[in-house]
Amino acid sequence: MKRALTILSIVLTITSCTINNENENFNPNDLLLGNWTHEYSDNGEVVFKRTNSLPNENYGVSFLKEGKFVERTSGWCGTPPLVFWNIEGTYELDGTLIKIKTEGYPENYNWRIVSLTNQKLVITYEQTDQEKDHEDLVNLFNELYAMATSKKCNNANDWLITAYGSKACGGPQGFMPYPNSIDVNLFIDKVSQYTQKEHQYNIKWGIISTCDLPAQPSGVKCENDLPVLIY
């Protein structure tokens, strides 16, 4: 009887160590500490299993004491044969949010804990504030680029050129041809918005760039219905 009660106590202890993001008051750090190997990804969720050490040839992470973090990665290329190495960094818990800073790329990223047990960690990727600002920049650029490429290039005389963007060190990012048959005022306004927004982004996030200026194009020529800048 005493043995049965002991076994039951162990089972209850193990099953009680299960956490999900429906409980806003939990502290997952005790369960999070250790090594985790990527098992699979499904519908935006990334599933890790606990392992004794980081894998030699698979993605994995370690959450260590004093907020230390290690990422076992092959980088973003993904072209065989894969070579894995460790990237060191730090992590901070904010409720169910894991804020990660590393020496690699991207330097800062966030994971949201979906569920956490003794043997399984499920996370989703959550944008940082900088990534949200960058996404706004990309969306605005896509709008002006869509306008600039909305017409075929049949006559080079129907095309104009404008500078766009703001390098952190000063000056434009580049030059873009656009047709004079679109709403030019609206297009130039979007270019101005994008340039100002990128300038503010650079200041806000401490972006660093080279100080060389892009070459000034002298005109436009049409090739395969596309505008090509002439230098």
mmCIF file of C-alpha atoms in Angstrom:
data_model
loop_
_atom_site.group_PDB
_atom_site.id
_atom_site.type_symbol
_atom_site.label_atom_id
_atom_site.label_comp_id
_atom_site.label_asym_id
_atom_site.label_seq_id
_atom_site.Cartn_x
_atom_site.Cartn_y
_atom_site.Cartn_z
ATOM 1 C CA MET A 1 0.000 0.000 0.000
ATOM 2 C CA LYS A 2 2.815 2.387 0.915
ATOM 3 C CA ARG A 3 4.586 1.589 -2.383
ATOM 4 C CA ALA A 4 1.368 2.292 -4.320
ATOM 5 C CA LEU A 5 0.998 5.680 -2.619
ATOM 6 C CA THR A 6 4.626 6.523 -3.458
ATOM 7 C CA ILE A 7 4.104 5.709 -7.142
ATOM 8 C CA LEU A 8 0.886 7.737 -7.201
ATOM 9 C CA SER A 9 2.717 10.692 -5.650
ATOM 10 C CA ILE A 10 5.398 10.563 -8.368
ATOM 11 C CA VAL A 11 2.772 10.404 -11.135
ATOM 12 C CA LEU A 12 0.933 13.399 -9.706
ATOM 13 C CA THR A 13 4.184 15.347 -9.471
ATOM 14 C CA ILE A 14 5.067 14.685 -13.112
ATOM 15 C CA THR A 15 1.622 15.395 -14.494
ATOM 16 C CA SER A 16 1.393 18.605 -12.514
ATOM 17 C CA CYS A 17 4.453 19.987 -14.335
ATOM 18 C CA THR A 18 2.455 21.014 -17.401
ATOM 19 C CA ILE A 19 2.081 24.625 -18.409
ATOM 20 C CA ASN A 20 0.210 26.397 -21.160
ATOM 21 C CA ASN A 21 -0.474 30.007 -21.948
ATOM 22 C CA GLU A 22 -4.019 29.868 -20.547
ATOM 23 C CA ASN A 23 -2.486 30.305 -17.079
ATOM 24 C CA GLU A 24 -1.237 33.877 -16.945
ATOM 25 C CA ASN A 25 0.466 33.557 -13.540
ATOM 26 C CA PHE A 26 2.872 30.679 -14.132
ATOM 27 C CA ASN A 27 6.662 30.977 -14.110
ATOM 28 C CA PRO A 28 7.974 28.574 -16.752
ATOM 29 C CA ASN A 29 11.667 29.077 -16.036
ATOM 30 C CA ASP A 30 12.143 25.867 -14.013
ATOM 31 C CA LEU A 31 10.690 23.731 -16.798
ATOM 32 C CA LEU A 32 12.349 25.754 -19.539
ATOM 33 C CA LEU A 33 15.912 25.253 -18.294
ATOM 34 C CA GLY A 34 17.795 22.628 -20.271
ATOM 35 C CA ASN A 35 18.404 21.455 -23.840
ATOM 36 C CA TRP A 36 15.697 21.302 -26.509
ATOM 37 C CA THR A 37 15.917 19.695 -29.956
ATOM 38 C CA HIS A 38 13.633 20.689 -32.825
ATOM 39 C CA GLU A 39 11.213 17.857 -33.567
ATOM 40 C CA TYR A 40 8.792 19.292 -36.149
ATOM 41 C CA SER A 41 6.861 22.395 -37.177
ATOM 42 C CA ASP A 42 3.143 22.471 -37.859
ATOM 43 C CA ASN A 43 0.801 25.314 -38.777
ATOM 44 C CA GLY A 44 3.027 28.041 -37.357
ATOM 45 C CA GLU A 45 3.913 26.113 -34.200
ATOM 46 C CA VAL A 46 7.435 24.793 -33.544
ATOM 47 C CA VAL A 47 7.761 21.705 -31.378
ATOM 48 C CA PHE A 48 10.878 20.842 -29.373
ATOM 49 C CA LYS A 49 11.642 17.763 -27.286
ATOM 50 C CA ARG A 50 13.889 17.783 -24.234
ATOM 51 C CA THR A 51 17.294 16.145 -24.746
ATOM 52 C CA ASN A 52 20.359 15.589 -22.607
ATOM 53 C CA SER A 53 22.515 17.752 -24.873
ATOM 54 C CA LEU A 54 22.261 19.831 -28.008
ATOM 55 C CA PRO A 55 22.138 17.777 -31.219
ATOM 56 C CA ASN A 56 25.156 17.573 -33.502
ATOM 57 C CA GLU A 57 23.213 17.822 -36.772
ATOM 58 C CA ASN A 58 19.838 19.325 -35.978
ATOM 59 C CA TYR A 59 18.446 22.638 -34.779
ATOM 60 C CA GLY A 60 18.274 23.002 -31.026
ATOM 61 C CA VAL A 61 18.450 25.516 -28.185
ATOM 62 C CA SER A 62 19.629 25.603 -24.583
ATOM 63 C CA PHE A 63 18.107 27.750 -21.852
ATOM 64 C CA LEU A 64 20.711 28.042 -19.113
ATOM 65 C CA LYS A 65 20.890 29.650 -15.710
ATOM 66 C CA GLU A 66 21.361 33.415 -15.336
ATOM 67 C CA GLY A 67 19.509 34.003 -18.599
ATOM 68 C CA LYS A 68 22.134 32.467 -20.863
ATOM 69 C CA PHE A 69 21.001 31.082 -24.221
ATOM 70 C CA VAL A 70 22.663 28.852 -26.826
ATOM 71 C CA GLU A 71 21.313 28.184 -30.320
ATOM 72 C CA ARG A 72 22.494 25.216 -32.382
ATOM 73 C CA THR A 73 21.929 26.200 -36.010
ATOM 74 C CA SER A 74 23.028 25.733 -39.599
ATOM 75 C CA GLY A 75 22.076 29.292 -40.490
ATOM 76 C CA TRP A 76 19.460 30.448 -42.995
ATOM 77 C CA CYS A 77 20.880 28.960 -46.170
ATOM 78 C CA GLY A 78 19.587 25.417 -45.742
ATOM 79 C CA THR A 79 21.690 24.067 -48.628
ATOM 80 C CA PRO A 80 23.194 20.584 -48.066
ATOM 81 C CA PRO A 81 25.634 19.602 -46.750
ATOM 82 C CA LEU A 82 24.560 21.449 -43.609
ATOM 83 C CA VAL A 83 27.189 22.581 -41.124
ATOM 84 C CA PHE A 84 25.952 23.276 -37.593
ATOM 85 C CA TRP A 85 27.469 25.598 -35.028
ATOM 86 C CA ASN A 86 26.512 27.270 -31.753
ATOM 87 C CA ILE A 87 25.467 30.885 -31.324
ATOM 88 C CA GLU A 88 25.490 32.330 -27.822
ATOM 89 C CA GLY A 89 23.095 34.885 -26.429
ATOM 90 C CA THR A 90 20.714 35.711 -23.619
ATOM 91 C CA TYR A 91 17.020 35.267 -22.965
ATOM 92 C CA GLU A 92 14.422 36.935 -20.775
ATOM 93 C CA LEU A 93 11.000 35.666 -19.761
ATOM 94 C CA ASP A 94 8.024 38.009 -19.772
ATOM 95 C CA GLY A 95 5.040 35.840 -18.879
ATOM 96 C CA THR A 96 4.797 33.382 -21.766
ATOM 97 C CA LEU A 97 7.030 35.510 -23.996
ATOM 98 C CA ILE A 98 10.693 34.519 -24.446
ATOM 99 C CA LYS A 99 12.770 37.515 -25.551
ATOM 100 C CA ILE A 100 15.981 36.275 -27.169
ATOM 101 C CA LYS A 101 19.131 38.229 -28.041
ATOM 102 C CA THR A 102 21.990 36.531 -29.886
ATOM 103 C CA GLU A 103 25.266 37.305 -31.588
ATOM 104 C CA GLY A 104 23.901 35.980 -34.897
ATOM 105 C CA TYR A 105 21.141 37.013 -37.307
ATOM 106 C CA PRO A 106 18.498 37.958 -36.442
ATOM 107 C CA GLU A 107 19.975 39.488 -33.297
ATOM 108 C CA ASN A 108 16.642 39.886 -31.495
ATOM 109 C CA TYR A 109 13.544 37.719 -31.764
ATOM 110 C CA ASN A 110 10.614 36.619 -29.630
ATOM 111 C CA TRP A 111 9.015 33.244 -29.008
ATOM 112 C CA ARG A 112 5.594 32.794 -27.439
ATOM 113 C CA ILE A 113 5.173 29.637 -25.337
ATOM 114 C CA VAL A 114 2.069 27.721 -26.407
ATOM 115 C CA SER A 115 2.665 24.800 -24.037
ATOM 116 C CA LEU A 116 5.484 23.495 -21.883
ATOM 117 C CA THR A 117 5.917 20.180 -20.098
ATOM 118 C CA ASN A 118 8.870 18.192 -18.745
ATOM 119 C CA GLN A 119 9.495 16.718 -22.191
ATOM 120 C CA LYS A 120 7.888 19.037 -24.749
ATOM 121 C CA LEU A 121 8.098 22.735 -25.620
ATOM 122 C CA VAL A 122 5.760 24.271 -28.199
ATOM 123 C CA ILE A 123 6.336 27.850 -29.331
ATOM 124 C CA THR A 124 5.172 30.280 -31.986
ATOM 125 C CA TYR A 125 7.281 33.037 -33.466
ATOM 126 C CA GLU A 126 6.190 36.511 -32.368
ATOM 127 C CA GLN A 127 7.351 39.711 -33.998
ATOM 128 C CA THR A 128 9.460 42.198 -32.083
ATOM 129 C CA ASP A 129 8.590 45.907 -32.213
ATOM 130 C CA GLN A 130 11.475 46.444 -34.634
ATOM 131 C CA GLU A 131 10.202 43.696 -36.927
ATOM 132 C CA LYS A 132 6.722 45.252 -36.897
ATOM 133 C CA ASP A 133 8.194 48.620 -37.890
ATOM 134 C CA HIS A 134 10.229 46.943 -40.622
ATOM 135 C CA GLU A 135 7.129 45.163 -41.913
ATOM 136 C CA ASP A 136 5.355 48.535 -42.188
ATOM 137 C CA LEU A 137 8.310 49.784 -44.232
ATOM 138 C CA VAL A 138 8.204 46.759 -46.536
ATOM 139 C CA ASN A 139 4.452 47.104 -47.072
ATOM 140 C CA LEU A 140 4.794 50.774 -48.007
ATOM 141 C CA PHE A 141 7.667 49.997 -50.372
ATOM 142 C CA ASN A 142 5.592 47.262 -52.013
ATOM 143 C CA GLU A 143 2.815 49.785 -52.624
ATOM 144 C CA LEU A 144 5.038 52.268 -54.413
ATOM 145 C CA TYR A 145 6.860 49.500 -56.303
ATOM 146 C CA ALA A 146 3.538 48.092 -57.506
ATOM 147 C CA MET A 147 2.642 51.537 -58.881
ATOM 148 C CA ALA A 148 6.045 51.905 -60.547
ATOM 149 C CA THR A 149 5.743 48.532 -62.304
ATOM 150 C CA SER A 150 2.045 48.728 -63.195
ATOM 151 C CA LYS A 151 2.771 49.697 -66.822
ATOM 152 C CA LYS A 152 4.829 48.048 -69.539
ATOM 153 C CA CYS A 153 7.843 49.900 -70.816
ATOM 154 C CA ASN A 154 7.305 50.476 -74.535
ATOM 155 C CA ASN A 155 8.728 53.980 -74.866
ATOM 156 C CA ALA A 156 11.587 55.173 -72.668
ATOM 157 C CA ASN A 157 10.393 58.773 -73.066
ATOM 158 C CA ASP A 158 7.302 57.899 -71.017
ATOM 159 C CA TRP A 159 9.379 57.106 -67.932
ATOM 160 C CA LEU A 160 10.771 59.249 -65.144
ATOM 161 C CA ILE A 161 13.237 58.571 -62.299
ATOM 162 C CA THR A 162 13.068 59.345 -58.584
ATOM 163 C CA ALA A 163 15.342 58.727 -55.621
ATOM 164 C CA TYR A 164 13.816 56.718 -52.777
ATOM 165 C CA GLY A 165 14.645 55.635 -49.241
ATOM 166 C CA SER A 166 17.076 56.917 -46.642
ATOM 167 C CA LYS A 167 20.404 55.321 -45.795
ATOM 168 C CA ALA A 168 21.357 55.533 -42.144
ATOM 169 C CA CYS A 169 24.530 57.430 -43.069
ATOM 170 C CA GLY A 170 22.587 59.819 -45.319
ATOM 171 C CA GLY A 171 21.374 59.933 -48.906
ATOM 172 C CA PRO A 172 18.896 57.730 -50.796
ATOM 173 C CA GLN A 173 18.872 53.945 -50.910
ATOM 174 C CA GLY A 174 18.571 53.997 -54.677
ATOM 175 C CA PHE A 175 16.674 55.202 -57.720
ATOM 176 C CA MET A 176 13.433 53.898 -59.201
ATOM 177 C CA PRO A 177 11.969 54.414 -62.687
ATOM 178 C CA TYR A 178 8.224 55.028 -62.939
ATOM 179 C CA PRO A 179 5.787 55.735 -65.819
ATOM 180 C CA ASN A 180 4.354 59.214 -66.285
ATOM 181 C CA SER A 181 0.962 57.652 -67.050
ATOM 182 C CA ILE A 182 0.233 56.782 -63.404
ATOM 183 C CA ASP A 183 -0.960 59.184 -60.719
ATOM 184 C CA VAL A 184 2.447 60.838 -60.380
ATOM 185 C CA ASN A 185 1.504 63.036 -57.418
ATOM 186 C CA LEU A 186 0.261 60.038 -55.445
ATOM 187 C CA PHE A 187 3.352 58.035 -56.338
ATOM 188 C CA ILE A 188 5.785 60.794 -55.332
ATOM 189 C CA ASP A 189 3.835 61.248 -52.093
ATOM 190 C CA LYS A 190 4.276 57.535 -51.305
ATOM 191 C CA VAL A 191 7.996 57.769 -52.099
ATOM 192 C CA SER A 192 8.273 60.724 -49.721
ATOM 193 C CA GLN A 193 6.379 58.825 -47.014
ATOM 194 C CA TYR A 194 8.635 55.810 -47.439
ATOM 195 C CA THR A 195 11.810 57.897 -47.325
ATOM 196 C CA GLN A 196 10.724 59.713 -44.167
ATOM 197 C CA LYS A 197 9.579 56.478 -42.542
ATOM 198 C CA GLU A 198 12.895 54.775 -43.238
ATOM 199 C CA HIS A 199 14.755 57.801 -41.856
ATOM 200 C CA GLN A 200 12.737 57.558 -38.618
ATOM 201 C CA TYR A 201 13.275 53.777 -38.517
ATOM 202 C CA ASN A 202 17.051 54.225 -38.784
ATOM 203 C CA ILE A 203 17.106 56.694 -35.892
ATOM 204 C CA LYS A 204 14.734 54.700 -33.682
ATOM 205 C CA TRP A 205 16.597 51.399 -34.023
ATOM 206 C CA GLY A 206 20.157 52.671 -34.368
ATOM 207 C CA ILE A 207 20.633 51.307 -37.888
ATOM 208 C CA ILE A 208 24.137 51.541 -39.344
ATOM 209 C CA SER A 209 24.939 51.707 -43.061
ATOM 210 C CA THR A 210 27.801 52.454 -45.418
ATOM 211 C CA CYS A 211 28.213 56.106 -46.405
ATOM 212 C CA ASP A 212 28.681 55.574 -50.147
ATOM 213 C CA LEU A 213 25.957 57.054 -52.357
ATOM 214 C CA PRO A 214 24.196 55.049 -55.090
ATOM 215 C CA ALA A 215 25.161 55.914 -58.659
ATOM 216 C CA GLN A 216 22.979 58.564 -60.316
ATOM 217 C CA PRO A 217 21.223 57.118 -63.401
ATOM 218 C CA SER A 218 21.238 59.164 -66.601
ATOM 219 C CA GLY A 219 18.065 57.751 -68.106
ATOM 220 C CA VAL A 220 15.803 54.797 -68.778
ATOM 221 C CA LYS A 221 15.688 52.208 -71.541
ATOM 222 C CA CYS A 222 13.063 49.552 -72.256
ATOM 223 C CA GLU A 223 14.046 45.888 -72.310
ATOM 224 C CA ASN A 224 11.470 43.089 -72.570
ATOM 225 C CA ASP A 225 8.692 45.517 -71.537
ATOM 226 C CA LEU A 226 10.630 46.445 -68.394
ATOM 227 C CA PRO A 227 12.315 49.770 -67.521
ATOM 228 C CA VAL A 228 16.072 49.542 -67.031
ATOM 229 C CA LEU A 229 18.114 52.379 -65.560
ATOM 230 C CA ILE A 230 21.009 53.715 -67.645
ATOM 231 C CA TYR A 231 24.236 54.757 -65.874
#
